[in-house]
Structure formats: C-alpha cells, structure tokens
Short mmCIF file of C-alpha atoms in Angstrom, two decimals:
data_model
loop_
_atom_site.label_atom_id
_atom_site.label_comp_id
_atom_site.label_asym_id
_atom_site.label_seq_id
_atom_site.Cartn_x
_atom_site.Cartn_y
_atom_site.Cartn_z
CA MET A 1 0.00 0.00 0.00
CA ALA A 2 1.33 3.44 -0.90
CA ASN A 3 2.55 5.79 1.80
CA GLN A 4 0.58 8.94 2.52
CA ALA A 5 1.26 11.62 -0.08
CA THR A 6 3.14 14.75 0.90
CA PRO A 7 1.52 17.88 -0.56
CA THR A 8 3.68 19.04 -3.41
CA ALA A 9 3.46 21.20 -6.49
CA GLY A 10 6.00 19.82 -8.92
CA SER A 11 8.21 17.02 -10.17
CA PRO A 12 11.92 16.25 -10.00
CA SER A 13 14.24 18.59 -11.80
CA ASN A 14 15.81 15.99 -14.07
CA PRO A 15 13.25 13.32 -15.02
CA PRO A 16 14.26 10.57 -17.45
CA VAL A 17 13.41 11.12 -21.09
CA SER A 18 10.58 8.89 -22.30
CA SER A 19 10.93 6.74 -25.41
CA PRO A 20 9.31 7.85 -28.70
CA ALA A 21 6.84 4.96 -28.38
CA ALA A 22 5.79 6.08 -24.89
CA THR A 23 5.36 9.64 -26.11
CA ARG A 24 3.20 8.52 -29.04
CA ARG A 25 1.06 6.43 -26.72
CA ALA A 26 0.66 9.41 -24.39
CA VAL A 27 -0.41 11.60 -27.31
CA PHE A 28 -3.05 9.15 -28.54
CA ASN A 29 -4.43 8.47 -25.08
CA THR A 30 -4.58 12.19 -24.33
CA LEU A 31 -6.52 12.79 -27.55
CA ARG A 32 -9.00 10.00 -26.79
CA GLY A 33 -9.45 11.06 -23.19
CA SER A 34 -9.76 14.76 -23.93
CA SER A 35 -12.26 14.31 -26.78
CA GLY A 36 -14.85 13.15 -24.29
CA ASN A 37 -13.95 16.01 -22.03
CA LEU A 38 -14.61 18.38 -24.93
CA VAL A 39 -18.11 17.04 -25.58
CA GLU A 40 -19.02 16.80 -21.92
CA TRP A 41 -18.03 20.40 -21.19
CA TYR A 42 -19.78 21.57 -24.34
CA ASP A 43 -22.92 20.12 -22.77
CA VAL A 44 -22.17 22.05 -19.57
CA TYR A 45 -21.57 25.41 -21.24
CA VAL A 46 -24.22 25.28 -23.93
CA TYR A 47 -26.60 25.90 -21.04
CA THR A 48 -25.04 29.22 -20.00
CA VAL A 49 -24.36 30.38 -23.56
CA PHE A 50 -27.99 29.84 -24.64
CA ALA A 51 -29.62 30.66 -21.28
CA SER A 52 -31.07 33.99 -22.41
CA TYR A 53 -32.64 32.30 -25.45
CA PHE A 54 -34.39 29.36 -23.80
CA GLU A 55 -35.41 30.83 -20.43
CA SER A 56 -38.80 31.87 -21.84
CA GLN A 57 -39.41 28.23 -22.87
CA PHE A 58 -39.23 27.11 -19.24
CA PHE A 59 -40.18 30.20 -17.21
CA ASP A 60 -42.64 33.08 -17.53
CA SER A 61 -40.96 35.82 -19.56
CA GLU A 62 -42.96 38.41 -17.60
CA ASP A 63 -41.29 37.33 -14.36
CA LYS A 64 -38.35 39.66 -13.72
CA ASN A 65 -36.61 36.88 -11.79
CA SER A 66 -36.63 34.39 -14.68
CA THR A 67 -32.92 34.97 -15.39
CA VAL A 68 -32.11 34.36 -11.73
CA TYR A 69 -34.07 31.09 -11.90
CA VAL A 70 -32.05 29.94 -14.92
CA TYR A 71 -28.74 30.62 -13.16
CA ALA A 72 -30.10 29.12 -9.93
CA ILE A 73 -30.59 25.85 -11.82
CA PHE A 74 -27.00 26.16 -13.05
CA ALA A 75 -25.86 26.59 -9.43
CA VAL A 76 -28.06 23.81 -8.02
CA THR A 77 -26.54 21.26 -10.39
CA PHE A 78 -23.23 21.81 -8.64
CA LEU A 79 -24.74 20.24 -5.51
CA MET A 80 -24.66 16.94 -7.41
CA ARG A 81 -20.99 17.19 -8.29
CA PRO A 82 -19.68 15.88 -4.94
CA VAL A 83 -22.08 12.92 -5.25
CA GLY A 84 -20.87 12.30 -8.79
CA SER A 85 -17.24 12.63 -7.77
CA TRP A 86 -17.74 10.08 -4.99
CA PHE A 87 -19.57 7.60 -7.24
CA PHE A 88 -17.32 7.91 -10.30
CA GLY A 89 -14.13 8.33 -8.25
CA ARG A 90 -14.82 5.05 -6.45
CA TYR A 91 -15.85 3.48 -9.76
CA ALA A 92 -12.66 4.68 -11.50
CA ASP A 93 -10.37 3.53 -8.69
CA ARG A 94 -12.00 0.09 -8.61
CA ASN A 95 -13.00 -0.55 -12.24
CA GLY A 96 -10.58 1.60 -14.21
CA ARG A 97 -10.48 5.14 -15.55
CA ARG A 98 -11.67 4.17 -19.03
CA ALA A 99 -14.92 2.61 -17.80
CA ALA A 100 -15.74 5.60 -15.59
CA LEU A 101 -15.07 8.13 -18.36
CA THR A 102 -17.20 6.22 -20.87
CA PHE A 103 -20.08 5.96 -18.40
CA SER A 104 -20.02 9.68 -17.49
CA VAL A 105 -20.11 10.96 -21.07
CA SER A 106 -23.01 8.63 -21.86
CA LEU A 107 -25.08 10.09 -19.01
CA MET A 108 -24.25 13.62 -20.07
CA ALA A 109 -25.30 13.04 -23.67
CA ALA A 110 -28.58 11.35 -22.76
CA CYS A 111 -29.63 14.36 -20.67
CA SER A 112 -28.75 16.81 -23.46
CA LEU A 113 -31.00 14.87 -25.80
CA VAL A 114 -33.87 14.98 -23.30
CA ILE A 115 -33.49 18.77 -22.82
CA ALA A 116 -33.44 19.28 -26.59
CA LEU A 117 -36.70 17.35 -27.00
CA THR A 118 -38.59 18.65 -23.93
CA PRO A 119 -41.77 20.64 -24.83
CA GLY A 120 -41.96 24.23 -23.57
CA ARG A 121 -43.99 25.56 -20.63
CA GLU A 122 -46.86 26.53 -22.95
CA SER A 123 -47.34 22.83 -23.73
CA ILE A 124 -46.68 21.06 -20.44
CA GLY A 125 -46.62 23.90 -17.91
CA VAL A 126 -44.39 23.61 -14.86
CA TRP A 127 -43.23 20.13 -15.93
CA ALA A 128 -40.93 21.75 -18.49
CA ALA A 129 -38.95 23.38 -15.69
CA VAL A 130 -39.05 20.16 -13.62
CA ILE A 131 -37.56 18.13 -16.50
CA LEU A 132 -34.89 20.80 -17.03
CA VAL A 133 -33.91 20.69 -13.36
CA LEU A 134 -33.79 16.88 -13.26
CA CYS A 135 -31.67 16.67 -16.40
CA ARG A 136 -29.27 19.29 -15.14
CA LEU A 137 -28.97 17.49 -11.80
CA VAL A 138 -27.96 14.28 -13.59
CA GLN A 139 -25.53 16.27 -15.73
CA GLY A 140 -24.04 17.76 -12.57
CA PHE A 141 -23.64 14.21 -11.25
CA ALA A 142 -21.87 13.17 -14.47
CA THR A 143 -19.66 16.26 -14.54
CA GLY A 144 -18.56 15.62 -10.96
CA GLY A 145 -17.31 12.23 -12.07
CA GLU A 146 -15.75 13.49 -15.29
CA TYR A 147 -13.32 15.93 -13.67
CA GLY A 148 -11.69 13.52 -11.21
CA ALA A 149 -11.46 10.59 -13.61
CA SER A 150 -10.26 12.80 -16.47
CA ALA A 151 -7.64 14.66 -14.42
CA THR A 152 -6.40 11.36 -13.05
CA TYR A 153 -6.27 9.61 -16.42
CA MET A 154 -4.45 12.41 -18.25
CA SER A 155 -1.89 12.70 -15.46
CA GLU A 156 -1.26 8.95 -15.38
CA ALA A 157 -1.17 8.60 -19.17
CA ALA A 158 1.36 11.43 -19.60
CA THR A 159 5.10 10.93 -19.90
CA ARG A 160 6.99 11.85 -16.75
CA GLU A 161 8.88 14.84 -18.14
CA ARG A 162 5.80 16.34 -19.87
CA ARG A 163 3.04 15.78 -17.32
CA GLY A 164 2.23 19.47 -17.10
CA PHE A 165 1.91 19.75 -20.87
CA PHE A 166 -0.23 16.64 -21.40
CA SER A 167 -2.48 17.20 -18.40
CA SER A 168 -3.10 20.79 -19.53
CA PHE A 169 -5.26 19.38 -22.30
CA GLN A 170 -7.95 18.70 -19.75
CA TYR A 171 -8.55 22.45 -19.62
CA VAL A 172 -7.83 22.88 -23.33
CA THR A 173 -10.88 20.72 -23.96
CA LEU A 174 -12.83 22.06 -20.99
CA ILE A 175 -12.47 25.59 -22.35
CA GLY A 176 -12.85 24.15 -25.86
CA GLY A 177 -16.33 23.02 -24.88
CA HIS A 178 -17.16 26.61 -24.04
CA VAL A 179 -15.63 27.75 -27.34
CA LEU A 180 -17.74 25.25 -29.28
CA ALA A 181 -20.86 26.48 -27.51
CA GLN A 182 -19.97 30.06 -28.44
CA VAL A 183 -19.25 29.05 -32.06
CA THR A 184 -22.61 27.30 -32.21
CA LEU A 185 -24.33 30.48 -31.05
CA LEU A 186 -22.33 32.59 -33.51
CA LEU A 187 -23.34 30.39 -36.45
CA MET A 188 -26.96 30.53 -35.40
CA GLN A 189 -26.81 34.31 -35.15
CA VAL A 190 -25.56 34.37 -38.75
CA PHE A 191 -28.35 32.21 -40.15
CA LEU A 192 -31.21 32.74 -37.69
CA ASP A 193 -32.81 35.74 -36.04
CA ARG A 194 -33.31 35.95 -32.28
CA ASP A 195 -36.90 34.72 -32.41
CA GLN A 196 -35.86 31.61 -34.33
CA ILE A 197 -33.04 30.85 -31.87
CA GLU A 198 -35.52 31.22 -29.00
CA GLU A 199 -38.04 29.00 -30.78
CA PHE A 200 -35.87 26.10 -31.95
CA GLY A 201 -32.20 27.10 -32.36
CA TRP A 202 -31.27 26.39 -28.74
CA ARG A 203 -32.69 22.88 -29.12
CA ILE A 204 -30.30 22.20 -32.00
CA ALA A 205 -27.41 23.30 -29.77
CA PHE A 206 -28.32 20.73 -27.09
CA LEU A 207 -28.94 18.09 -29.75
CA ILE A 208 -25.40 18.52 -31.11
CA GLY A 209 -23.92 17.61 -27.72
CA GLY A 210 -26.00 14.47 -27.47
CA VAL A 211 -25.14 13.23 -30.95
CA ALA A 212 -21.40 14.01 -30.63
CA ALA A 213 -21.16 11.70 -27.63
CA VAL A 214 -21.75 8.66 -29.85
CA VAL A 215 -18.34 9.24 -31.47
CA VAL A 216 -16.72 9.93 -28.10
CA PHE A 217 -18.16 6.71 -26.67
CA TRP A 218 -16.29 4.74 -29.34
CA LEU A 219 -13.05 6.69 -28.86
CA ARG A 220 -13.01 6.22 -25.11
CA ARG A 221 -13.61 2.49 -25.36
CA SER A 222 -10.44 2.20 -27.46
CA MET A 223 -8.07 4.13 -25.19
CA ASP A 224 -5.52 2.44 -22.90
CA GLU A 225 -6.32 1.84 -19.24
CA SER A 226 -3.90 3.70 -16.94
CA LEU A 227 -4.41 1.36 -13.96
CA THR A 228 -2.43 -1.86 -14.07
CA LYS A 229 -4.12 -5.20 -14.66
CA ASP A 230 -2.81 -6.41 -11.30
CA GLN A 231 -4.57 -3.55 -9.49
CA LEU A 232 -7.88 -4.20 -11.23
CA ASP A 233 -7.63 -7.98 -10.71
CA ALA A 234 -6.93 -7.48 -7.00
CA VAL A 235 -10.07 -5.40 -6.63
CA LYS A 236 -12.21 -7.93 -8.53
CA ALA A 237 -10.83 -10.79 -6.45
CA GLY A 238 -11.61 -8.96 -3.20
CA GLN A 239 -7.93 -8.80 -2.23
CA ASP A 240 -7.90 -4.99 -2.37
CA THR A 241 -10.60 -3.26 -0.32
CA SER A 242 -8.87 0.12 0.02
CA SER A 243 -9.12 1.26 -3.61
CA GLY A 244 -11.77 3.94 -4.00
CA SER A 245 -12.66 3.71 -0.29
CA MET A 246 -14.03 6.79 1.47
CA LYS A 247 -12.70 5.40 4.75
CA GLU A 248 -9.24 5.11 3.23
CA LEU A 249 -9.45 8.67 1.89
CA LEU A 250 -10.75 10.29 5.08
CA VAL A 251 -8.55 8.35 7.52
CA ARG A 252 -5.21 8.15 5.69
CA TYR A 253 -5.36 10.90 3.06
CA TRP A 254 -7.39 13.67 4.68
CA ARG A 255 -4.44 16.08 4.55
CA PRO A 256 -3.99 15.84 0.75
CA LEU A 257 -7.79 16.12 0.46
CA LEU A 258 -7.76 19.41 2.40
CA VAL A 259 -4.88 20.66 0.26
CA CYS A 260 -6.81 19.74 -2.89
CA PHE A 261 -9.80 21.71 -1.58
CA GLY A 262 -7.63 24.70 -0.70
CA VAL A 263 -5.89 24.69 -4.08
CA THR A 264 -9.25 24.61 -5.85
CA ILE A 265 -11.44 27.22 -4.12
CA GLY A 266 -9.62 30.28 -5.45
CA GLY A 267 -9.14 28.82 -8.90
CA THR A 268 -12.72 27.67 -9.35
CA ILE A 269 -14.30 30.95 -8.25
CA ALA A 270 -11.93 32.86 -10.52
CA PHE A 271 -12.64 30.52 -13.42
CA TYR A 272 -16.41 31.00 -13.28
CA THR A 273 -16.10 34.73 -12.57
CA TYR A 274 -13.67 35.31 -15.45
CA SER A 275 -15.06 32.84 -18.00
CA VAL A 276 -18.82 32.88 -17.27
CA ASN A 277 -19.62 36.20 -15.60
CA ALA A 278 -17.20 38.23 -17.73
CA PRO A 279 -18.61 36.99 -21.09
CA ALA A 280 -22.11 37.74 -19.77
CA MET A 281 -20.99 41.30 -18.99
CA VAL A 282 -19.58 41.66 -22.51
CA LYS A 283 -22.76 40.26 -24.02
CA THR A 284 -24.88 42.78 -22.10
CA ALA A 285 -22.59 45.72 -22.93
CA TYR A 286 -22.78 45.01 -26.67
CA GLU A 287 -26.37 43.83 -26.83
CA ASP A 288 -27.34 46.56 -29.28
CA ARG A 289 -24.31 46.03 -31.52
CA GLY A 290 -25.20 42.77 -33.23
CA MET A 291 -22.64 39.96 -32.87
CA THR A 292 -19.82 42.15 -31.51
CA GLY A 293 -20.12 40.76 -27.98
CA THR A 294 -20.16 37.18 -29.24
CA TRP A 295 -16.98 37.78 -31.29
CA ILE A 296 -15.19 39.32 -28.28
CA ASN A 297 -16.14 36.37 -26.09
CA LEU A 298 -15.16 33.84 -28.72
CA PHE A 299 -11.75 35.38 -29.35
CA GLY A 300 -11.09 35.63 -25.62
CA LEU A 301 -11.98 31.99 -24.97
CA VAL A 302 -9.85 30.77 -27.91
CA PHE A 303 -6.98 32.81 -26.46
CA LEU A 304 -7.51 31.19 -23.05
CA MET A 305 -7.66 27.73 -24.62
CA LEU A 306 -4.38 28.23 -26.50
CA LEU A 307 -2.65 29.45 -23.35
CA GLN A 308 -3.16 26.13 -21.53
CA PRO A 309 -0.37 24.03 -23.15
CA ILE A 310 2.01 26.97 -22.74
CA GLY A 311 1.28 27.07 -19.03
CA GLY A 312 1.74 23.30 -18.82
CA LEU A 313 5.10 23.44 -20.59
CA ILE A 314 6.30 26.25 -18.33
CA SER A 315 5.36 24.21 -15.27
CA ASP A 316 7.42 21.27 -16.59
CA LYS A 317 10.43 23.59 -16.59
CA VAL A 318 10.00 25.72 -13.47
CA GLY A 319 7.54 23.67 -11.40
CA ARG A 320 3.86 24.09 -10.61
CA LYS A 321 4.11 26.41 -7.60
CA PRO A 322 5.35 29.56 -9.41
CA LEU A 323 2.36 29.47 -11.78
CA LEU A 324 -0.12 29.07 -8.94
CA VAL A 325 1.43 31.93 -6.99
CA PHE A 326 1.30 34.08 -10.15
CA PHE A 327 -2.40 33.29 -10.46
CA GLY A 328 -3.08 33.96 -6.78
CA ILE A 329 -1.40 37.37 -6.73
CA GLY A 330 -2.88 38.32 -10.10
CA GLY A 331 -6.39 37.26 -9.06
CA VAL A 332 -6.26 39.24 -5.81
CA VAL A 333 -5.17 42.39 -7.65
CA TYR A 334 -7.14 42.08 -10.90
CA THR A 335 -10.62 40.92 -9.90
CA TYR A 336 -11.65 44.45 -8.92
CA VAL A 337 -10.41 45.83 -12.23
CA LEU A 338 -12.21 43.22 -14.34
CA ILE A 339 -15.61 43.38 -12.66
CA THR A 340 -15.59 47.16 -12.26
CA TYR A 341 -14.49 48.25 -15.73
CA LEU A 342 -15.64 45.47 -18.07
CA PRO A 343 -19.40 46.24 -17.84
CA THR A 344 -18.78 49.89 -18.78
CA ALA A 345 -16.26 49.28 -21.58
CA THR A 346 -17.55 50.50 -24.94
CA SER A 347 -14.45 49.91 -27.07
CA VAL A 348 -13.84 46.46 -28.53
CA VAL A 349 -10.10 46.80 -27.88
CA GLU A 350 -10.70 47.80 -24.26
CA SER A 351 -13.14 44.94 -23.62
CA LEU A 352 -10.89 42.38 -25.26
CA ALA A 353 -7.83 43.62 -23.38
CA LEU A 354 -9.64 43.41 -20.03
CA VAL A 355 -10.81 39.87 -20.76
CA CYS A 356 -7.47 38.62 -22.10
CA VAL A 357 -5.42 39.98 -19.19
CA GLY A 358 -7.77 38.10 -16.88
CA TYR A 359 -7.28 34.93 -18.92
CA VAL A 360 -3.48 35.19 -18.73
CA ILE A 361 -3.77 35.36 -14.94
CA LEU A 362 -6.30 32.52 -14.86
CA THR A 363 -3.97 30.25 -16.89
CA GLY A 364 -1.62 30.10 -13.89
CA TYR A 365 -4.29 27.92 -12.27
CA THR A 366 -6.22 26.25 -15.08
CA SER A 367 -3.25 24.89 -17.04
CA ILE A 368 -1.83 22.87 -14.15
CA ASN A 369 -4.52 22.36 -11.53
CA ALA A 370 -5.26 18.80 -12.70
CA ILE A 371 -1.67 17.60 -12.37
CA VAL A 372 -1.15 19.42 -9.06
CA LYS A 373 -4.09 17.53 -7.55
CA ALA A 374 -3.22 14.19 -9.14
CA GLU A 375 0.28 14.43 -7.68
CA LEU A 376 -1.20 14.52 -4.16
CA PHE A 377 -2.71 11.00 -4.10
CA PRO A 378 -1.58 7.43 -4.82
CA SER A 379 -3.26 5.56 -7.66
CA HIS A 380 -5.62 3.43 -5.54
CA ILE A 381 -7.39 6.52 -4.17
CA ARG A 382 -6.45 9.16 -6.77
CA ALA A 383 -9.67 9.51 -8.77
CA LEU A 384 -11.77 9.71 -5.60
CA GLY A 385 -9.44 12.15 -3.85
CA VAL A 386 -9.00 14.47 -6.83
CA GLY A 387 -12.67 14.35 -7.78
CA LEU A 388 -14.08 14.89 -4.29
CA GLY A 389 -11.65 17.65 -3.34
CA TYR A 390 -12.43 19.48 -6.57
CA ALA A 391 -16.19 18.90 -6.48
CA LEU A 392 -16.67 20.15 -2.91
CA ALA A 393 -14.78 23.36 -3.67
CA ASN A 394 -16.38 23.72 -7.09
CA SER A 395 -19.89 23.30 -5.71
CA ALA A 396 -19.42 25.75 -2.86
CA PHE A 397 -17.50 28.49 -4.66
CA GLY A 398 -17.43 27.90 -8.44
CA GLY A 399 -20.91 27.03 -9.62
CA THR A 400 -22.51 29.57 -7.31
CA ALA A 401 -20.45 32.50 -8.69
CA PRO A 402 -22.77 33.33 -11.64
CA LEU A 403 -25.83 33.23 -9.38
CA ILE A 404 -24.23 35.33 -6.63
CA TYR A 405 -23.04 37.90 -9.17
CA GLN A 406 -26.48 38.12 -10.77
CA ALA A 407 -28.12 38.57 -7.35
CA ALA A 408 -25.51 41.17 -6.34
CA LYS A 409 -26.05 43.02 -9.61
CA ASN A 410 -29.84 43.03 -9.20
CA SER A 411 -29.55 44.38 -5.65
CA GLY A 412 -26.82 46.93 -6.43
CA HIS A 413 -24.16 45.20 -4.33
CA VAL A 414 -21.54 44.23 -6.93
CA PRO A 415 -18.68 45.57 -4.72
CA TRP A 416 -19.56 42.92 -2.14
CA PHE A 417 -19.18 40.26 -4.82
CA ILE A 418 -15.75 41.65 -5.72
CA VAL A 419 -14.64 41.43 -2.09
CA TYR A 420 -15.98 37.88 -1.83
CA VAL A 421 -14.11 36.63 -4.92
CA THR A 422 -10.89 38.41 -3.90
CA VAL A 423 -10.92 36.94 -0.38
CA VAL A 424 -11.48 33.38 -1.65
CA ILE A 425 -8.58 33.70 -4.11
CA ALA A 426 -6.41 35.10 -1.29
CA VAL A 427 -7.12 32.01 0.83
CA SER A 428 -5.90 29.76 -1.98
CA LEU A 429 -2.84 31.99 -2.41
CA LEU A 430 -1.89 31.21 1.20
CA VAL A 431 -2.08 27.49 0.37
CA TYR A 432 0.10 27.96 -2.72
CA VAL A 433 2.74 29.89 -0.79
CA PHE A 434 2.87 28.07 2.53
CA VAL A 435 1.72 24.49 1.84
CA LEU A 436 2.89 23.48 -1.63
CA ARG A 437 6.49 22.65 -2.39
CA ASN A 438 8.15 23.05 -5.77
CA LYS A 439 9.90 20.45 -7.93
CA SER A 440 10.05 17.72 -5.28
CA GLU A 441 9.35 14.03 -5.87
CA THR A 442 5.66 13.15 -6.07
CA VAL A 443 3.58 10.00 -5.72
CA LEU A 444 3.26 9.85 -9.51
CA ASP A 445 7.06 9.97 -9.85
CA ARG A 446 7.49 7.06 -7.47
CA GLU A 447 4.77 5.01 -9.16
CA GLN A 448 6.16 5.61 -12.63
CA GLY A 449 9.68 4.90 -11.36
CA ARG A 450 8.58 1.50 -10.02
CA ALA A 451 6.81 0.73 -13.29
CA TYR A 452 9.92 1.67 -15.26
CA ALA A 453 12.13 -0.49 -13.00
CA SER A 454 9.83 -3.51 -13.41
CA GLN A 455 10.04 -3.19 -17.21
CA SER A 456 13.85 -2.89 -17.25
#
C-alpha cells in the first residue's frame, strides 16, 4: 500500500526522457481522453451560452426573476458534483479510468437529448422546468465524475517529463467546450434571427452535444487503461478493499484532500467569474451592436484555450508552484479591475484587453490544476481524492459565482461580490505559498519509477 502523499506542487528537476513509443502512446491516449472532455463540457456550457434564449421556454418571460431562476438551476446542479465525484471516483479507482469516463459521457449526452426534446412551458406547464432541473442534476452528477477521472487519467497517461503539458489538455478541452458552444451560437446568429433561436435554435445546440457523444463513446472504449491489470484484478478478487474507499481517503489521506480543496477554491471561483460572468458582462454591454459581444467572447476563450499548453510546458520547466502563486497574486489584484471596468467598456479593444489579461492570470491555475491535484494522491485513491476535493470546492464556490453575481447586480451590491471573490482567491494563495512545495518528488514519480524499473 502506498505511503501517505506529501503535498507538493512539482516534479523532480531531471526526469528521465521517455521513449518515442511512450510519447506517441501518451499523445493518442490524451486525444482520446480529452475528446470526451470536450463534448461533456460543451454540454455544460451550452446551457449558460444559450440561457437567455431558452429561459422563456421554461419560465414566464414576464417574471423579472426568470434569469435568476435559470442561473439558480446552473448553481443547483453543482450540488450533485460531490455525489458524482464520490460515485465515479470510487468506480474509476476500482473498475478503471476508461470505464468511468465512458459511463459519465453517456449520461451527459442522454440528458442533453432529453433537454433538446422537452416541450416548452406553454405545452406542459411547470413540468418543463421540472424536467430541465432533473436533467441538469444528472448532468451535474456526471460532470462531478468526469473531472476527477479525467484529471487522473491524463496525469497517469502522460510521460513523466511532460506531465504538465499533457495534463493541460484537460482544460484545453474544458475551455474548448465553451468555445464550441460560443461558435454554435455565432453560427446561429448568422443564419437565424433571435426569435428563431428562441423558438428552436437552442434545441439544435443541445442536440449537437447528445449526438457528438456517440463518437466519443467509441473513442473512449479504445483508449488504454492507466491502472495496471494487477490492481484491477486485486479489486475484482476482493484482495484490495482500500481502492476507492471513502474510509481510506478520510482516515489516511485527509491532509492531501484538504490541500486539494484549498488549491481549488480560489481557482474555481476565478474561473467562473472570469469565463462565465465576464462573457455575460460583454454580451450585455454590446447587446445593441449585433454579434460584436459574441466575437469578443469567442476570441477571448480561444486565447484562453491556446494558453493552456504553454502554461503546462512552463510548469514542466519551473515547477507548478510559481504558476499558482502568479495566479493567486494576479487574481487578488485584478478581480476588482475586471468586474468594475468590463461592464462599462464601450471599445472592442478595451473589452478584449480586459478579458485577455484576466485569462493570462487565470492560466496560472487552469493549465496545471489537474496535475497538481493528481500528484497529491496514490493511484488506488487518486480519482476519488482528486474528484471529491475538486467537487466540494467547485460546488461551494465555483458554480454559485454566476448566481451570486447576478443577485448582487440586481440588488446593487456588486462591490460585495468583488470582495468575496478576492478573499477566496487570497485564501488559496496562502495554500500555494505556505503548503505546496516546488519540484520535489511526487507519488506519480514514485509510481512511474517503479513501473519503469519492473520493465527494465
């Protein structure tokens, strides 16, 4: 049984160079694993991107709180993420990462199809909103499982000297899902008017996510399993009862779990503030200028997506901790600037600059957070530990950010929201500075070293 992990933020300074065959295998497995991530997060973000178009299909358009209800549903789904992270984390640690990832994307797609086909409130009344809530709860459950299993798989499938780079593709595809949702809206705005998007266009957007999962299902079934056959056989034979065990996690690995939570809270609240609230501000500011707001948001998200591998590569050279500290300091200083000046920006250059500076800061967290968390836990408890630590923080601070901002905006208390976000990021900054260590040996290093020795 592995020894308890010491919280760390990096890998050894001089890792062995992987063979070309190992690198090729890492590339193919990363592509297969991240493709599902792309579709699953498209299904998550198509909701927020099209929220203003479909809210009248589920709620009374005369109700001034209808927008709050839509974002409340978005926030409520995050309550299911810890449940999903527990279920899928245990499943992934006991049955393999591949099986868990295939299962989660199937659930996500099925719910998108149901939402796309659900009649509006004029046809079935309040049941339209009930079906929407239920589907989003199941999608929250699936998303909770996707993060932990995906972060774990990409970290384990990566070559030792390029873990930061390969694992960064989790957020390349996570942000890519948001980009695809924005592109879908942009194309609809070109060919359809607003009334048509409100009537049926948003249904097409959800339908795309459901259909795309069929391809992903096939890709994920063909990717390598990152757990060893011996580990899986031991679980099936009943010889290993600690894999995926909540008791094991809470008794032996509670310290890494707390570190995982502390690392996440600042990053997740910044991510949803910068990548969900900020685009909504841009969209509102340019509402009377056609597709200008959509183009600004799309360019900004593509920029953020392309930054992820760069951040991962930098972390492979200098360690993970410097990037996290950069994010923490930047987030504490810049949150006030972004939220205060972005809603009043009237120049495209000004709006884009405000958004992109925020995304550069955010990359210090997003590009490496998966590998940082995966390096905290041994393989038999990794998917559960990473998933649960992330989901608890994400549910409490990330998914609620759009709702809290909207409520603060409606009540005229946006400065309070700024203080709230800044304080949460500052708490994570303390964890980055005083808890994490840089470029020291991790559990993943030791596991891969043993695997390499057994093959020699």
